[in-house]
Amino acid sequence: MSPESQASEALPSRRRRAPRGGRHRGDESFLLPPGSPALILAVPGHARQGGADLAAELARLVEIEHTGQPAYVGHLDGDEGHLRALLGGIRAPQDELAAVVVPLSTGPDPALDAAVRAAVASAPLPAVAAERLGAHPLIAEALHDRLADAGLARADRIRMMTMVTAATGVIVATPGDANAVRLAEVTSVLLASRLAAPVSTASLADEGGDLAAAEQLRAAGAASVAVAPHLIGPEPEGRLVPAAAAAVGAAHASPLGAHPALARLAALRYVEALSMALAD
């Protein structure tokens, strides 16, 4: 079903939810006024391939936990649920901002970035592209949780009590080239602070880089190493994770998936982009 949305002159107002139980108690959310531009998650790949369900779950979390308004998923390949078609179905006043597209990516992805820019540029109504999700402390939080889910780190939030259990060193394995690795290093520093343990960064596509990262960790005293995939799930590089971990003799966590921290971050990127667009 095509979204119906119209731009609003007012910025989304921040509010703090009533305290909730669980890991994310006290998270700040954004309550969007009626008629706000549509929030669309841009997802690599086809609507029927692996990762489509998690994108839909992230959109649901954005809506019910943060914005109070429907969030949509636009795929960048195939005919079904394509981002271009979704943008073309938006109904809004002419010449007013109709949509904000948030790329579902933790780092630079030239192909994804180009596809999002092209779709936004060809939209029949004004739309803008937000920044990708990473790097951000919320990505480090999600990586920590996935390591804990795999039994590779404790989930305690107090730093002095957050000790790596099954692994004493972590490789943040990211899709992309050297530029992607440099940006992911920011997240690695944040993760190391959370774990109070050494963390290195390497490209999933660079076996030599993975081996060097593992050697660096072991030289720093890590008796065992774990791989934390710095990706969400729809990315094609996800299939490289098991082999990359095996090549360095490491266990690995799952991709970030539909983590609540990513939903919060997607809402934040939306608000940042909307604020900039309305300020112009």
Short mmCIF file of C-alpha atoms in Angstrom, two decimals:
data_model
loop_
_atom_site.label_atom_id
_atom_site.label_comp_id
_atom_site.label_asym_id
_atom_site.label_seq_id
_atom_site.Cartn_x
_atom_site.Cartn_y
_atom_site.Cartn_z
CA MET A 1 0.00 0.00 0.00
CA SER A 2 1.42 3.41 -0.94
CA PRO A 3 2.06 5.82 1.95
CA GLU A 4 0.04 8.99 2.16
CA SER A 5 1.95 11.80 3.73
CA GLN A 6 2.32 15.54 3.59
CA ALA A 7 5.09 17.79 4.84
CA SER A 8 4.71 19.75 8.04
CA GLU A 9 6.15 23.15 8.83
CA ALA A 10 6.82 22.09 12.42
CA LEU A 11 9.83 19.99 13.38
CA PRO A 12 9.25 16.69 15.15
CA SER A 13 9.13 17.25 18.88
CA ARG A 14 11.28 15.17 21.19
CA ARG A 15 9.66 13.52 24.14
CA ARG A 16 10.78 11.07 26.76
CA ARG A 17 8.67 7.99 27.14
CA ALA A 18 7.60 6.70 30.49
CA PRO A 19 10.36 4.45 31.88
CA ARG A 20 10.19 0.92 30.55
CA GLY A 21 11.70 -2.26 31.82
CA GLY A 22 14.48 -4.12 30.06
CA ARG A 23 17.67 -3.04 28.36
CA HIS A 24 16.37 0.12 26.73
CA ARG A 25 14.56 1.68 29.65
CA GLY A 26 14.48 5.43 29.36
CA ASP A 27 15.23 5.66 25.61
CA GLU A 28 14.31 8.99 24.05
CA SER A 29 11.84 8.89 21.19
CA PHE A 30 10.49 11.32 18.62
CA LEU A 31 6.79 12.02 18.42
CA LEU A 32 6.07 13.20 14.89
CA PRO A 33 3.13 15.50 14.22
CA PRO A 34 0.49 14.32 11.75
CA GLY A 35 1.45 15.06 8.17
CA SER A 36 5.19 14.67 8.69
CA PRO A 37 7.20 13.51 5.65
CA ALA A 38 7.29 9.76 5.22
CA LEU A 39 10.22 7.87 6.75
CA ILE A 40 11.50 5.25 4.30
CA LEU A 41 14.25 2.73 5.02
CA ALA A 42 16.31 2.10 1.87
CA VAL A 43 17.35 -1.57 1.85
CA PRO A 44 19.90 -3.22 -0.45
CA GLY A 45 18.71 -6.17 -2.47
CA HIS A 46 15.32 -7.59 -3.44
CA ALA A 47 12.10 -7.68 -1.44
CA ARG A 48 12.07 -11.50 -1.39
CA GLN A 49 15.68 -12.14 -0.44
CA GLY A 50 17.08 -12.71 3.02
CA GLY A 51 16.94 -9.59 5.17
CA ALA A 52 13.62 -8.29 3.91
CA ASP A 53 11.80 -9.45 7.03
CA LEU A 54 14.25 -7.78 9.38
CA ALA A 55 13.88 -4.50 7.47
CA ALA A 56 10.11 -4.71 7.95
CA GLU A 57 10.65 -5.41 11.65
CA LEU A 58 12.94 -2.40 11.97
CA ALA A 59 10.31 -0.23 10.29
CA ARG A 60 7.73 -1.53 12.77
CA LEU A 61 10.02 -0.72 15.70
CA VAL A 62 10.67 2.79 14.37
CA GLU A 63 6.93 3.40 14.20
CA ILE A 64 5.79 1.96 17.52
CA GLU A 65 8.82 2.86 19.63
CA HIS A 66 9.92 6.23 18.29
CA THR A 67 7.85 8.20 15.79
CA GLY A 68 4.23 7.16 16.16
CA GLN A 69 3.94 7.42 12.36
CA PRO A 70 4.18 4.66 9.74
CA ALA A 71 7.67 3.82 8.49
CA TYR A 72 8.16 2.15 5.13
CA VAL A 73 10.70 -0.11 3.41
CA GLY A 74 11.97 0.58 -0.10
CA HIS A 75 14.22 -2.00 -1.79
CA LEU A 76 16.93 -1.04 -4.26
CA ASP A 77 16.67 -4.06 -6.57
CA GLY A 78 13.83 -5.87 -8.30
CA ASP A 79 10.36 -4.65 -9.12
CA GLU A 80 8.57 -5.54 -5.90
CA GLY A 81 8.64 -2.86 -3.20
CA HIS A 82 11.23 -0.79 -5.04
CA LEU A 83 12.24 2.54 -3.50
CA ARG A 84 11.40 4.41 -6.72
CA ALA A 85 7.87 3.02 -6.76
CA LEU A 86 7.39 3.81 -3.10
CA LEU A 87 8.51 7.41 -3.59
CA GLY A 88 6.23 7.65 -6.61
CA GLY A 89 3.22 6.59 -4.53
CA ILE A 90 3.52 9.28 -1.88
CA ARG A 91 0.71 11.81 -1.77
CA ALA A 92 1.67 15.24 -0.44
CA PRO A 93 1.21 18.91 -1.31
CA GLN A 94 3.24 19.90 -4.36
CA ASP A 95 6.64 21.46 -3.64
CA GLU A 96 6.64 20.41 0.02
CA LEU A 97 8.96 17.80 1.47
CA ALA A 98 7.27 14.42 1.10
CA ALA A 99 9.81 11.83 2.30
CA VAL A 100 13.09 11.26 4.09
CA VAL A 101 15.02 8.18 2.93
CA VAL A 102 17.28 6.56 5.54
CA PRO A 103 19.87 4.17 4.03
CA LEU A 104 19.93 0.91 5.97
CA SER A 105 23.71 0.71 6.12
CA THR A 106 26.35 0.88 8.84
CA GLY A 107 29.05 2.34 6.60
CA PRO A 108 29.91 3.72 3.17
CA ASP A 109 28.43 1.73 0.32
CA PRO A 110 28.95 3.53 -3.02
CA ALA A 111 26.39 1.42 -4.88
CA LEU A 112 23.72 1.87 -2.21
CA ASP A 113 24.46 5.59 -1.85
CA ALA A 114 24.23 6.12 -5.61
CA ALA A 115 20.95 4.17 -5.86
CA VAL A 116 19.40 6.20 -3.02
CA ARG A 117 20.52 9.51 -4.55
CA ALA A 118 19.13 8.51 -7.96
CA ALA A 119 15.78 7.46 -6.50
CA VAL A 120 15.48 10.66 -4.47
CA ALA A 121 16.43 12.81 -7.46
CA SER A 122 13.79 11.15 -9.67
CA ALA A 123 10.97 11.28 -7.11
CA PRO A 124 7.94 13.23 -8.35
CA LEU A 125 7.72 15.11 -5.04
CA PRO A 126 10.57 16.58 -2.97
CA ALA A 127 12.51 14.04 -0.93
CA VAL A 128 15.86 13.98 0.85
CA ALA A 129 18.36 11.28 1.77
CA ALA A 130 19.48 11.00 5.38
CA GLU A 131 22.91 9.91 6.59
CA ARG A 132 23.56 6.18 6.88
CA LEU A 133 23.23 4.68 10.36
CA GLY A 134 26.90 4.30 11.40
CA ALA A 135 29.18 5.21 13.08
CA HIS A 136 27.36 5.85 16.35
CA PRO A 137 27.37 4.63 19.97
CA LEU A 138 24.08 2.86 19.26
CA ILE A 139 25.88 0.65 16.71
CA ALA A 140 28.41 -0.28 19.40
CA GLU A 141 25.53 -1.09 21.74
CA ALA A 142 23.98 -3.39 19.16
CA LEU A 143 27.31 -5.11 18.46
CA HIS A 144 27.75 -5.68 22.19
CA ASP A 145 24.31 -7.25 22.45
CA ARG A 146 24.91 -9.58 19.50
CA LEU A 147 28.20 -10.73 21.05
CA ALA A 148 26.36 -11.35 24.31
CA ASP A 149 23.61 -13.24 22.47
CA ALA A 150 26.29 -15.57 21.07
CA GLY A 151 27.87 -16.08 24.49
CA LEU A 152 30.95 -14.11 23.48
CA ALA A 153 30.56 -11.22 25.92
CA ARG A 154 28.67 -10.43 29.09
CA ALA A 155 25.66 -8.18 28.75
CA ASP A 156 26.26 -6.12 31.89
CA ARG A 157 26.03 -2.41 31.22
CA ILE A 158 28.44 -1.25 33.93
CA ARG A 159 31.83 -1.00 32.22
CA MET A 160 33.88 -2.41 35.08
CA MET A 161 31.62 -5.48 35.11
CA THR A 162 31.42 -5.90 31.35
CA MET A 163 34.08 -8.54 30.78
CA VAL A 164 34.43 -10.59 27.62
CA THR A 165 33.77 -14.23 28.54
CA ALA A 166 34.29 -16.70 25.71
CA ALA A 167 36.44 -14.21 23.80
CA THR A 168 39.09 -11.82 25.11
CA GLY A 169 39.48 -9.87 21.86
CA VAL A 170 37.04 -8.83 19.14
CA ILE A 171 37.36 -8.10 15.42
CA VAL A 172 34.73 -5.70 14.07
CA ALA A 173 34.37 -7.08 10.53
CA THR A 174 32.84 -4.57 8.15
CA PRO A 175 31.76 -4.62 4.51
CA GLY A 176 33.61 -2.30 2.18
CA ASP A 177 37.08 -0.99 1.50
CA ALA A 178 39.76 0.78 3.53
CA ASN A 179 37.53 3.85 3.90
CA ALA A 180 34.81 1.70 5.43
CA VAL A 181 37.35 0.18 7.81
CA ARG A 182 38.50 3.63 8.93
CA LEU A 183 34.95 4.70 9.70
CA ALA A 184 34.18 1.44 11.48
CA GLU A 185 37.20 2.03 13.71
CA VAL A 186 35.14 4.69 15.49
CA THR A 187 32.61 2.03 16.43
CA SER A 188 35.43 -0.32 17.43
CA VAL A 189 36.75 2.23 19.92
CA LEU A 190 33.26 2.59 21.41
CA LEU A 191 32.86 -1.18 21.60
CA ALA A 192 36.26 -1.60 23.27
CA SER A 193 35.15 0.88 25.92
CA ARG A 194 31.98 -1.10 26.56
CA LEU A 195 33.81 -4.43 26.75
CA ALA A 196 36.97 -3.22 28.50
CA ALA A 197 38.78 -5.49 26.03
CA PRO A 198 40.88 -4.98 22.87
CA VAL A 199 38.99 -4.55 19.59
CA SER A 200 40.41 -4.41 16.05
CA THR A 201 38.74 -3.58 12.75
CA ALA A 202 39.02 -5.34 9.38
CA SER A 203 37.22 -5.68 6.06
CA LEU A 204 35.21 -8.83 5.49
CA ALA A 205 36.56 -8.95 1.94
CA ASP A 206 40.22 -8.74 3.02
CA GLU A 207 41.40 -12.09 4.41
CA GLY A 208 44.86 -10.68 4.98
CA GLY A 209 43.39 -7.81 6.99
CA ASP A 210 41.36 -10.23 9.08
CA LEU A 211 44.46 -12.29 9.85
CA ALA A 212 46.44 -9.17 10.75
CA ALA A 213 43.65 -8.01 13.08
CA ALA A 214 43.59 -11.39 14.81
CA GLU A 215 47.39 -11.38 15.19
CA GLN A 216 47.24 -7.87 16.65
CA LEU A 217 44.69 -8.96 19.24
CA ARG A 218 46.63 -12.06 20.20
CA ALA A 219 49.82 -10.00 20.48
CA ALA A 220 47.91 -7.75 22.87
CA GLY A 221 47.16 -10.77 25.07
CA ALA A 222 43.82 -11.99 23.73
CA ALA A 223 43.67 -15.74 24.30
CA SER A 224 40.60 -16.12 22.09
CA VAL A 225 39.06 -13.94 19.39
CA ALA A 226 35.48 -13.30 18.26
CA VAL A 227 34.18 -11.66 15.10
CA ALA A 228 31.43 -9.04 15.40
CA PRO A 229 29.82 -8.45 11.97
CA HIS A 230 29.47 -4.71 11.36
CA LEU A 231 26.45 -5.16 9.12
CA ILE A 232 22.69 -5.35 9.46
CA GLY A 233 21.73 -8.42 7.44
CA PRO A 234 20.51 -7.63 3.91
CA GLU A 235 24.05 -6.82 2.73
CA PRO A 236 25.52 -9.48 0.38
CA GLU A 237 28.74 -9.47 2.43
CA GLY A 238 26.89 -11.23 5.24
CA ARG A 239 27.67 -14.56 3.58
CA LEU A 240 31.39 -13.88 4.13
CA VAL A 241 31.16 -13.83 7.93
CA PRO A 242 31.47 -17.58 8.69
CA ALA A 243 34.46 -18.02 6.38
CA ALA A 244 36.17 -14.89 7.72
CA ALA A 245 35.76 -16.12 11.29
CA ALA A 246 36.98 -19.62 10.41
CA ALA A 247 40.05 -18.21 8.65
CA VAL A 248 41.25 -16.58 11.88
CA GLY A 249 40.10 -19.39 14.19
CA ALA A 250 37.38 -17.28 15.77
CA ALA A 251 33.75 -17.63 16.77
CA HIS A 252 31.34 -15.05 15.40
CA ALA A 253 28.19 -13.23 16.43
CA SER A 254 25.13 -12.71 14.24
CA PRO A 255 24.60 -9.58 12.14
CA LEU A 256 22.90 -6.69 13.92
CA GLY A 257 19.47 -7.51 12.47
CA ALA A 258 16.33 -5.82 13.78
CA HIS A 259 17.99 -4.51 16.93
CA PRO A 260 16.04 -1.83 18.85
CA ALA A 261 19.11 0.41 18.88
CA LEU A 262 19.07 0.50 15.07
CA ALA A 263 15.41 1.52 15.05
CA ARG A 264 16.24 4.36 17.41
CA LEU A 265 19.16 5.40 15.23
CA ALA A 266 17.02 5.33 12.07
CA ALA A 267 14.54 7.68 13.76
CA LEU A 268 17.41 9.95 14.78
CA ARG A 269 18.82 10.09 11.24
CA TYR A 270 15.33 10.94 9.96
CA VAL A 271 14.98 13.85 12.38
CA GLU A 272 18.48 15.13 11.62
CA ALA A 273 17.78 15.13 7.87
CA LEU A 274 14.34 16.68 8.31
CA SER A 275 15.74 19.45 10.51
CA MET A 276 18.38 20.29 7.92
CA ALA A 277 15.90 20.23 5.05
CA LEU A 278 13.42 22.53 6.79
CA ALA A 279 16.20 24.90 7.81
CA ASP A 280 17.25 25.48 4.18
#
